[in-house]
Coordinates of C-alpha atoms in Angstrom, one line a residue:
M281 CA -1.9 -14.1 23.2
E282 CA -5.2 -13.0 24.6
I283 CA -8.4 -12.4 22.7
T284 CA -8.5 -8.7 23.8
T285 CA -5.0 -8.2 22.5
L286 CA -5.7 -9.7 19.2
A287 CA -9.0 -7.8 18.9
H288 CA -7.2 -4.5 19.6
N289 CA -4.6 -5.4 17.0
L290 CA -7.2 -6.1 14.4
R291 CA -9.0 -2.9 15.1
T292 CA -5.9 -0.7 14.9
H293 CA -3.6 -2.3 12.4
R294 CA -2.4 -0.4 9.3
P295 CA 0.2 -1.9 7.0
A296 CA 3.1 0.3 5.9
G297 CA 2.0 2.4 3.0
A298 CA -1.7 2.0 3.6
P299 CA -4.0 4.8 2.5
T300 CA -5.4 7.1 5.2
L301 CA -8.6 5.7 6.5
P302 CA -11.0 6.6 9.4
D303 CA -9.5 5.3 12.7
H304 CA -12.3 2.9 13.3
F305 CA -12.0 1.1 10.0
V306 CA -10.7 -2.5 10.2
W307 CA -8.0 -3.5 7.7
P308 CA -8.5 -7.0 6.1
R309 CA -5.6 -9.2 7.2
Y310 CA -4.9 -11.3 4.2
E311 CA -1.4 -12.3 5.6
G312 CA -2.8 -14.8 8.1
L313 CA -5.6 -13.4 10.2
S314 CA -8.6 -13.5 7.9
V315 CA -11.1 -15.9 6.4
G316 CA -9.0 -15.6 3.2
N317 CA -6.4 -17.8 4.9
L318 CA -8.8 -20.7 5.5
A319 CA -8.1 -22.5 2.2
G320 CA -4.4 -22.5 3.0
T321 CA -5.1 -23.9 6.5
I322 CA -7.4 -26.6 5.1
G323 CA -4.7 -27.7 2.7
Q324 CA -2.1 -27.6 5.4
A325 CA -4.2 -29.7 7.8
L326 CA -4.9 -32.3 5.1
G327 CA -1.4 -32.4 3.8
A328 CA -2.5 -31.1 0.4
A329 CA -0.5 -28.5 -1.5
L330 CA -2.8 -25.8 -2.9
P331 CA -0.8 -23.7 -5.3
G332 CA -1.5 -20.0 -5.6
V333 CA -3.7 -19.7 -2.5
L334 CA -3.2 -17.1 0.3
P335 CA -1.0 -18.3 3.2
P336 CA -2.6 -20.3 6.0
L337 CA -3.8 -18.9 9.2
R338 CA -1.1 -17.7 11.6
D339 CA 0.4 -20.7 13.5
D340 CA -0.5 -19.5 17.0
L341 CA -4.3 -19.4 16.2
L342 CA -4.5 -23.2 15.8
D343 CA -1.5 -24.4 17.7
G344 CA -1.7 -28.1 18.3
L345 CA -5.1 -28.6 16.5
L346 CA -3.7 -29.7 13.1
D347 CA -1.8 -32.8 14.2
G348 CA -3.3 -36.0 12.7
V349 CA -6.2 -34.3 11.0
Q350 CA -7.9 -36.5 8.4
R351 CA -11.0 -34.4 7.8
V352 CA -11.8 -30.7 8.0
V353 CA -15.4 -29.4 8.4
L354 CA -15.9 -25.7 7.6
V355 CA -19.1 -24.1 8.7
V356 CA -19.8 -20.6 7.5
I357 CA -22.7 -18.9 9.3
D358 CA -23.6 -15.9 7.2
A359 CA -23.5 -12.5 9.1
L360 CA -22.4 -14.0 12.4
G361 CA -20.1 -11.1 13.3
W362 CA -17.6 -11.3 16.2
E363 CA -19.4 -8.7 18.3
T364 CA -22.7 -10.4 17.8
L365 CA -21.4 -13.8 18.9
Q366 CA -19.6 -12.3 21.9
D367 CA -22.8 -10.5 22.9
V368 CA -24.9 -13.7 22.7
M369 CA -22.3 -15.8 24.5
A370 CA -22.1 -13.3 27.3
R371 CA -25.8 -13.5 27.9
R372 CA -26.0 -17.3 27.4
P373 CA -23.2 -19.1 29.4
D374 CA -24.9 -22.4 28.7
L375 CA -24.3 -22.4 24.9
I376 CA -22.2 -25.1 23.4
F377 CA -19.9 -22.4 21.9
H378 CA -18.4 -21.9 25.4
R379 CA -17.5 -25.6 25.7
L380 CA -16.1 -25.8 22.2
A381 CA -14.0 -22.7 22.8
A382 CA -12.6 -24.2 26.0
Q383 CA -11.7 -27.4 24.2
G384 CA -10.3 -25.6 21.1
R385 CA -9.8 -22.0 20.1
L386 CA -12.1 -19.0 19.6
W387 CA -10.5 -15.9 18.1
P388 CA -11.6 -12.8 16.2
I389 CA -10.3 -12.6 12.7
T390 CA -11.2 -10.3 9.8
T391 CA -13.2 -11.0 6.7
T392 CA -12.0 -9.6 3.3
F393 CA -13.1 -6.6 1.4
L394 CA -15.7 -6.0 0.2
S395 CA -17.4 -7.6 3.3
T396 CA -20.2 -9.1 1.3
T397 CA -21.3 -12.7 0.8
N398 CA -20.6 -13.5 -2.9
S399 CA -17.1 -11.9 -2.7
V400 CA -16.1 -13.4 0.6
L401 CA -17.4 -16.9 -0.2
S402 CA -15.4 -16.7 -3.4
V403 CA -12.3 -16.0 -1.4
I404 CA -13.0 -18.8 1.0
H405 CA -13.7 -21.3 -1.8
T406 CA -10.7 -20.4 -4.0
G407 CA -8.2 -19.1 -1.4
R408 CA -7.5 -16.2 -3.7
A409 CA -8.0 -12.5 -2.9
P410 CA -10.8 -10.4 -4.4
L411 CA -8.3 -8.7 -6.6
E412 CA -7.6 -12.0 -8.3
H413 CA -11.0 -13.6 -8.4
G414 CA -12.9 -10.5 -9.6
L415 CA -16.3 -11.3 -8.0
L416 CA -16.3 -8.1 -6.0
A417 CA -19.9 -7.3 -4.9
Y418 CA -23.6 -8.0 -5.2
S419 CA -24.1 -5.9 -8.4
L420 CA -21.5 -5.6 -11.0
F421 CA -21.0 -4.3 -14.6
L422 CA -19.7 -7.2 -16.6
R423 CA -17.8 -5.9 -19.6
E424 CA -17.9 -9.2 -21.3
W425 CA -21.8 -9.1 -21.3
Q426 CA -22.1 -5.4 -21.6
M427 CA -24.6 -5.2 -18.8
A428 CA -25.1 -4.7 -15.0
V429 CA -26.0 -7.9 -13.2
E430 CA -27.0 -9.1 -9.8
A431 CA -24.0 -11.4 -9.1
I432 CA -25.7 -14.3 -7.3
S433 CA -28.0 -15.7 -9.8
F434 CA -26.4 -13.6 -12.5
S435 CA -29.5 -11.9 -13.8
A436 CA -30.0 -8.4 -15.2
I437 CA -29.9 -5.9 -12.3
H438 CA -33.5 -4.8 -12.7
R439 CA -34.8 -8.4 -13.0
P440 CA -32.9 -10.1 -10.2
F441 CA -33.0 -13.9 -9.6
T442 CA -34.6 -14.5 -13.0
G443 CA -31.6 -16.4 -14.5
T444 CA -31.1 -13.9 -17.3
L445 CA -27.6 -14.8 -18.3
A446 CA -28.2 -18.6 -18.0
E447 CA -30.8 -18.2 -20.8
W448 CA -28.1 -16.6 -22.9
G449 CA -25.4 -19.3 -22.4
F450 CA -23.7 -18.1 -19.2
E451 CA -21.4 -20.9 -17.9
A452 CA -21.1 -20.5 -14.2
E453 CA -18.3 -23.0 -13.8
K454 CA -16.1 -21.0 -16.1
F455 CA -16.7 -17.5 -14.6
L456 CA -14.1 -17.4 -11.9
P457 CA -10.6 -17.1 -13.3
V458 CA -9.1 -19.2 -10.5
P459 CA -9.7 -22.8 -9.5
G460 CA -11.9 -23.8 -6.5
I461 CA -10.7 -25.5 -3.4
G462 CA -12.6 -28.7 -4.4
Q463 CA -10.6 -28.8 -7.7
L464 CA -7.3 -28.2 -5.9
L465 CA -8.0 -30.9 -3.3
A466 CA -9.2 -33.4 -6.0
V467 CA -5.8 -33.2 -7.7
Q468 CA -4.2 -34.1 -4.3
G469 CA -6.6 -37.1 -3.9
V470 CA -8.7 -35.5 -1.3
A471 CA -12.5 -35.8 -1.5
S472 CA -14.7 -32.7 -0.8
Y473 CA -18.4 -32.2 -0.2
A474 CA -20.6 -29.2 0.2
L475 CA -23.9 -28.6 2.1
T476 CA -26.1 -25.6 1.4
L477 CA -29.8 -24.7 1.3
D478 CA -31.8 -26.6 -1.2
A479 CA -32.7 -23.4 -3.1
F480 CA -29.1 -22.5 -3.5
V481 CA -27.6 -25.8 -4.7
K482 CA -27.9 -25.0 -8.5
T483 CA -27.5 -21.2 -8.4
P484 CA -24.6 -20.0 -10.4
L485 CA -22.8 -18.8 -7.3
A486 CA -22.9 -22.2 -5.7
V487 CA -21.8 -23.9 -9.0
M488 CA -18.8 -21.6 -9.0
H489 CA -17.8 -22.3 -5.5
N490 CA -18.4 -26.1 -5.5
R491 CA -16.4 -26.9 -8.6
G492 CA -14.5 -30.2 -8.0
M493 CA -16.7 -31.3 -5.1
Q494 CA -17.7 -34.9 -5.2
N495 CA -21.2 -34.1 -4.1
V496 CA -23.3 -31.0 -3.2
F497 CA -26.1 -31.7 -0.7
G498 CA -29.1 -29.6 0.0
Y499 CA -31.0 -29.1 3.3
A500 CA -34.4 -27.7 4.1
T501 CA -34.3 -26.7 7.8
A502 CA -31.9 -26.0 10.6
S503 CA -32.4 -29.5 12.1
D504 CA -31.8 -31.0 8.6
F505 CA -28.6 -28.9 8.3
W506 CA -27.0 -30.5 11.3
L507 CA -28.4 -33.9 10.6
M508 CA -27.1 -33.9 7.0
L509 CA -23.7 -32.6 8.2
R510 CA -23.4 -35.5 10.7
R511 CA -24.4 -38.0 8.0
I512 CA -21.9 -36.7 5.6
L513 CA -19.1 -37.3 8.2
E514 CA -20.4 -40.7 9.2
Q515 CA -21.0 -42.1 5.7
R516 CA -17.8 -40.8 4.0
P517 CA -14.7 -42.0 5.9
G518 CA -11.2 -41.1 4.9
R519 CA -9.3 -37.9 4.2
G520 CA -11.7 -35.2 3.2
F521 CA -13.2 -31.7 3.4
V522 CA -16.7 -30.6 4.0
S523 CA -18.0 -27.1 3.4
A524 CA -21.3 -26.1 5.0
Y525 CA -23.2 -22.8 4.8
W526 CA -26.1 -21.4 6.9
S527 CA -27.8 -18.2 5.7
A528 CA -30.6 -17.3 8.2
V529 CA -28.7 -15.0 10.5
D530 CA -28.0 -12.8 7.6
T531 CA -31.6 -12.9 6.3
L532 CA -33.0 -11.8 9.7
A533 CA -30.4 -9.1 10.2
H534 CA -31.2 -7.6 6.8
R535 CA -34.9 -7.5 7.5
L536 CA -35.0 -6.5 11.1
G537 CA -31.5 -5.2 11.9
P538 CA -28.5 -7.0 13.5
L539 CA -29.5 -5.9 17.0
D540 CA -33.0 -7.3 16.8
E541 CA -34.0 -10.1 19.2
S542 CA -34.6 -12.4 16.2
G543 CA -30.9 -12.7 15.5
D544 CA -30.2 -13.7 19.0
A545 CA -32.9 -16.3 18.9
E546 CA -31.6 -17.7 15.6
I547 CA -28.1 -18.0 16.9
V548 CA -29.3 -19.7 20.1
S549 CA -31.5 -22.0 18.2
L550 CA -28.7 -23.0 15.8
A551 CA -26.4 -23.7 18.8
L552 CA -28.9 -25.9 20.5
L553 CA -29.6 -27.9 17.4
M554 CA -25.8 -28.2 16.8
E555 CA -25.4 -29.7 20.2
E556 CA -28.3 -32.0 20.2
I557 CA -28.4 -33.3 16.6
F558 CA -24.7 -33.0 15.6
F559 CA -22.4 -33.2 18.6
N560 CA -24.3 -35.5 20.9
R561 CA -25.0 -38.1 18.2
L562 CA -21.7 -38.0 16.3
T563 CA -20.1 -41.5 16.2
P564 CA -16.5 -42.0 17.5
A565 CA -15.4 -43.0 14.0
A566 CA -16.8 -39.7 12.6
R567 CA -15.1 -37.7 15.3
A568 CA -11.6 -39.3 14.9
G569 CA -9.2 -36.9 13.2
T570 CA -11.8 -34.3 12.4
L571 CA -11.2 -30.6 12.8
L572 CA -14.2 -28.2 12.9
L573 CA -13.7 -24.6 11.8
L574 CA -16.7 -22.3 12.3
T575 CA -16.7 -18.8 11.0
A576 CA -18.7 -16.1 9.1
D577 CA -18.4 -14.2 5.9
H578 CA -19.0 -10.9 7.5
G579 CA -21.1 -9.1 10.2
Q580 CA -23.7 -6.4 9.8
I581 CA -24.3 -2.9 10.8
T582 CA -27.6 -1.2 11.6
T583 CA -28.8 0.9 8.6
P584 CA -32.1 2.7 9.4
P585 CA -34.1 4.3 6.6
E586 CA -33.0 7.8 7.6
A587 CA -29.4 6.9 6.9
A588 CA -30.2 6.4 3.2
I589 CA -28.7 8.7 0.6
L590 CA -31.5 8.9 -2.0
L591 CA -29.9 9.1 -5.5
D592 CA -33.0 10.6 -7.1
Q593 CA -32.3 13.7 -5.1
H594 CA -28.9 14.1 -6.9
P595 CA -29.7 14.5 -10.6
V596 CA -26.5 16.2 -11.3
L597 CA -24.6 13.1 -10.1
L598 CA -26.8 10.6 -12.0
D599 CA -26.5 12.6 -15.2
A600 CA -22.7 12.3 -15.1
L601 CA -22.8 8.5 -14.7
F602 CA -23.5 5.9 -17.5
L603 CA -24.8 3.4 -15.0
P604 CA -26.5 3.8 -11.6
P605 CA -24.1 3.1 -8.7
L606 CA -23.4 -0.6 -8.5
G607 CA -21.4 -2.7 -6.0
E608 CA -23.0 -2.4 -2.6
G609 CA -25.2 0.2 -1.0
R610 CA -22.4 0.8 1.5
V611 CA -19.7 0.5 -1.1
P612 CA -21.0 2.1 -4.3
F613 CA -19.1 1.8 -7.5
F614 CA -19.5 4.9 -9.7
H615 CA -19.1 4.3 -13.5
V616 CA -18.5 7.8 -14.8
R617 CA -19.3 9.1 -18.3
N618 CA -16.4 10.1 -20.4
G619 CA -15.2 13.6 -19.5
H620 CA -17.1 13.8 -16.3
Y621 CA -14.6 12.3 -13.8
E622 CA -13.7 15.6 -12.1
T623 CA -17.3 16.7 -11.9
V624 CA -18.3 13.5 -10.2
R625 CA -15.4 13.4 -7.8
Q626 CA -16.0 17.0 -6.8
Y627 CA -19.7 16.4 -6.3
L628 CA -19.1 13.4 -4.1
D629 CA -16.6 15.2 -2.0
D630 CA -18.9 18.2 -1.6
H631 CA -22.1 16.3 -0.8
F632 CA -21.1 13.1 0.9
A633 CA -18.1 14.1 2.9
G634 CA -18.3 12.6 6.4
Q635 CA -20.6 9.8 5.2
F636 CA -18.2 8.2 2.7
V637 CA -14.6 8.1 1.8
F638 CA -13.7 7.9 -1.9
F639 CA -11.1 6.2 -3.9
S640 CA -10.2 6.3 -7.6
Q641 CA -10.1 3.0 -9.3
D642 CA -6.3 3.1 -9.4
E643 CA -6.1 4.1 -5.7
L644 CA -8.2 1.2 -4.6
L645 CA -6.4 -1.3 -6.8
H646 CA -3.1 -0.4 -5.3
S647 CA -4.3 0.2 -1.7
G648 CA -4.1 -3.5 -0.6
L649 CA -7.7 -3.5 0.5
L650 CA -8.6 -6.1 -2.2
G651 CA -5.7 -8.2 -1.2
P652 CA -2.3 -9.2 -2.8
G653 CA -1.7 -10.7 -6.2
V654 CA -2.1 -9.8 -9.8
P655 CA -5.4 -8.2 -10.6
Y656 CA -7.7 -10.2 -12.8
A657 CA -8.2 -8.4 -16.1
E658 CA -11.9 -7.7 -15.4
T659 CA -11.4 -6.4 -11.8
P660 CA -10.8 -2.7 -12.8
H661 CA -13.8 -2.6 -15.1
R662 CA -16.1 -4.0 -12.5
L663 CA -14.9 -1.5 -9.9
G664 CA -15.9 1.5 -11.9
D665 CA -14.1 4.8 -11.8
I666 CA -14.7 5.9 -8.2
I667 CA -15.5 3.8 -5.2
G668 CA -17.1 5.0 -2.0
I669 CA -16.9 3.3 1.5
A670 CA -19.4 4.3 4.1
T671 CA -17.9 5.6 7.3
G672 CA -20.9 5.2 9.6
N673 CA -24.3 3.6 8.8
A674 CA -25.0 5.5 5.5
Y675 CA -25.9 3.7 2.3
V676 CA -27.0 4.7 -1.2
A677 CA -30.5 3.8 -2.4
R678 CA -32.5 4.6 -5.6
D679 CA -35.3 6.6 -4.0
A680 CA -37.6 6.8 -0.9
E681 CA -40.0 4.3 -2.4
S682 CA -37.3 1.6 -2.8
V683 CA -36.3 2.1 0.9
E684 CA -39.9 1.9 2.1
K685 CA -40.9 -1.1 -0.1
K686 CA -37.9 -3.2 0.9
P687 CA -36.3 -1.8 3.9
M688 CA -33.0 -3.4 4.9
L689 CA -32.3 -2.5 8.5
G690 CA -29.0 -4.2 8.5
R691 CA -26.3 -4.1 5.8
H692 CA -22.7 -4.9 5.1
G693 CA -19.9 -4.5 2.6
G694 CA -17.8 -1.8 4.4
L695 CA -14.9 -1.6 6.8
T696 CA -16.5 -0.9 10.2
P697 CA -15.7 -3.4 13.0
E698 CA -19.3 -4.6 12.9
E699 CA -18.9 -5.6 9.3
M700 CA -15.3 -6.8 9.3
L701 CA -14.7 -8.7 12.5
V702 CA -15.8 -12.4 12.5
P703 CA -15.2 -15.3 14.8
L704 CA -13.0 -18.3 14.2
L705 CA -14.0 -21.2 16.3
A706 CA -11.6 -24.2 15.9
V707 CA -12.0 -27.5 17.7
R708 CA -11.0 -31.1 17.3
L709 CA -14.1 -33.3 17.4
D710 CA -12.1 -36.2 19.0
F711 CA -11.4 -34.2 22.1

């Protein structure tokens, strides 16, 4: 199989019975070609049974790399889309990514839907589809708390990152209805560790994802990231799993757009530090039996201010909702007032046709976009009544002032190739 063949397959695939979608939309490949299949692969590589998780990655993607694996290192680089990485590598033939791909494998795969960090990382760290874990998007209506929250620090939506729910007794370790990979591996006698930014270590989202981990390490800078990752491998021999997360590519793409030079510089810098601090200094003992998997949670698409749909210009729509649209700017969840469903659906079709496609809650739940499995009881309530998916670079925003004060020139969440296609770099460190 060639990369171009797989990339074409990912861009054009539609399963039997799939809803009609724009031709350029990318379908999430939960059956073995997505980041959702990483947990199954990690268990497979380590000889650990992980009940309930999605199947492992398709055999031909990692052919020959799993034999004799004792440790798996998973590096997730937030917003490192497949197209972005390909572009950087084409212009920088000296980057270590070329050599690692030659020694191992480099493939495009899909992320999951919604293509947004807290949802995708929840898939990666549980091995369960969004339909089952229920942490669907950045902002959600939590029926159990009767409030709209920002679902990273789990704070009231209008007071983000203030720890609102924690003050009221929110227990992050009990929020997800499915176990984490650290918990599943621990039962099998496999130690696991996590590495994330210092500021993220104790956030509710990190606590949810790192349940069962023996230790969660924090880092301060990019050099510290690779140094800490190397030390974890060198100081903790034996069968194990290490999860590492880097966020800066996403941060820059949000602020300046995914095509800005800053993103290129960040990826190049990260690769150079990876080579010098991690690979060149890794001991033979730390390399032995170690498989590195490097991927991303999503890509990003350029979203200029003029692409914003300003909700304050649609009072008829807002009046028919009992909450402002939640979810993501590119995948808004509309919670409709009783008796106003048809009004809202007609309004959306009349005013936003060509910029969004719309699903009812039931249509989306049964579409397969959120993956296989039995829906978590709260998933329907968090989705709302109508869900939109941006077809181009559109997004919804409160008003012009909110766009001007905090412009986000890059966004994600939707089904475009820029958002959905991510790299899978797999290599044995004892090559």
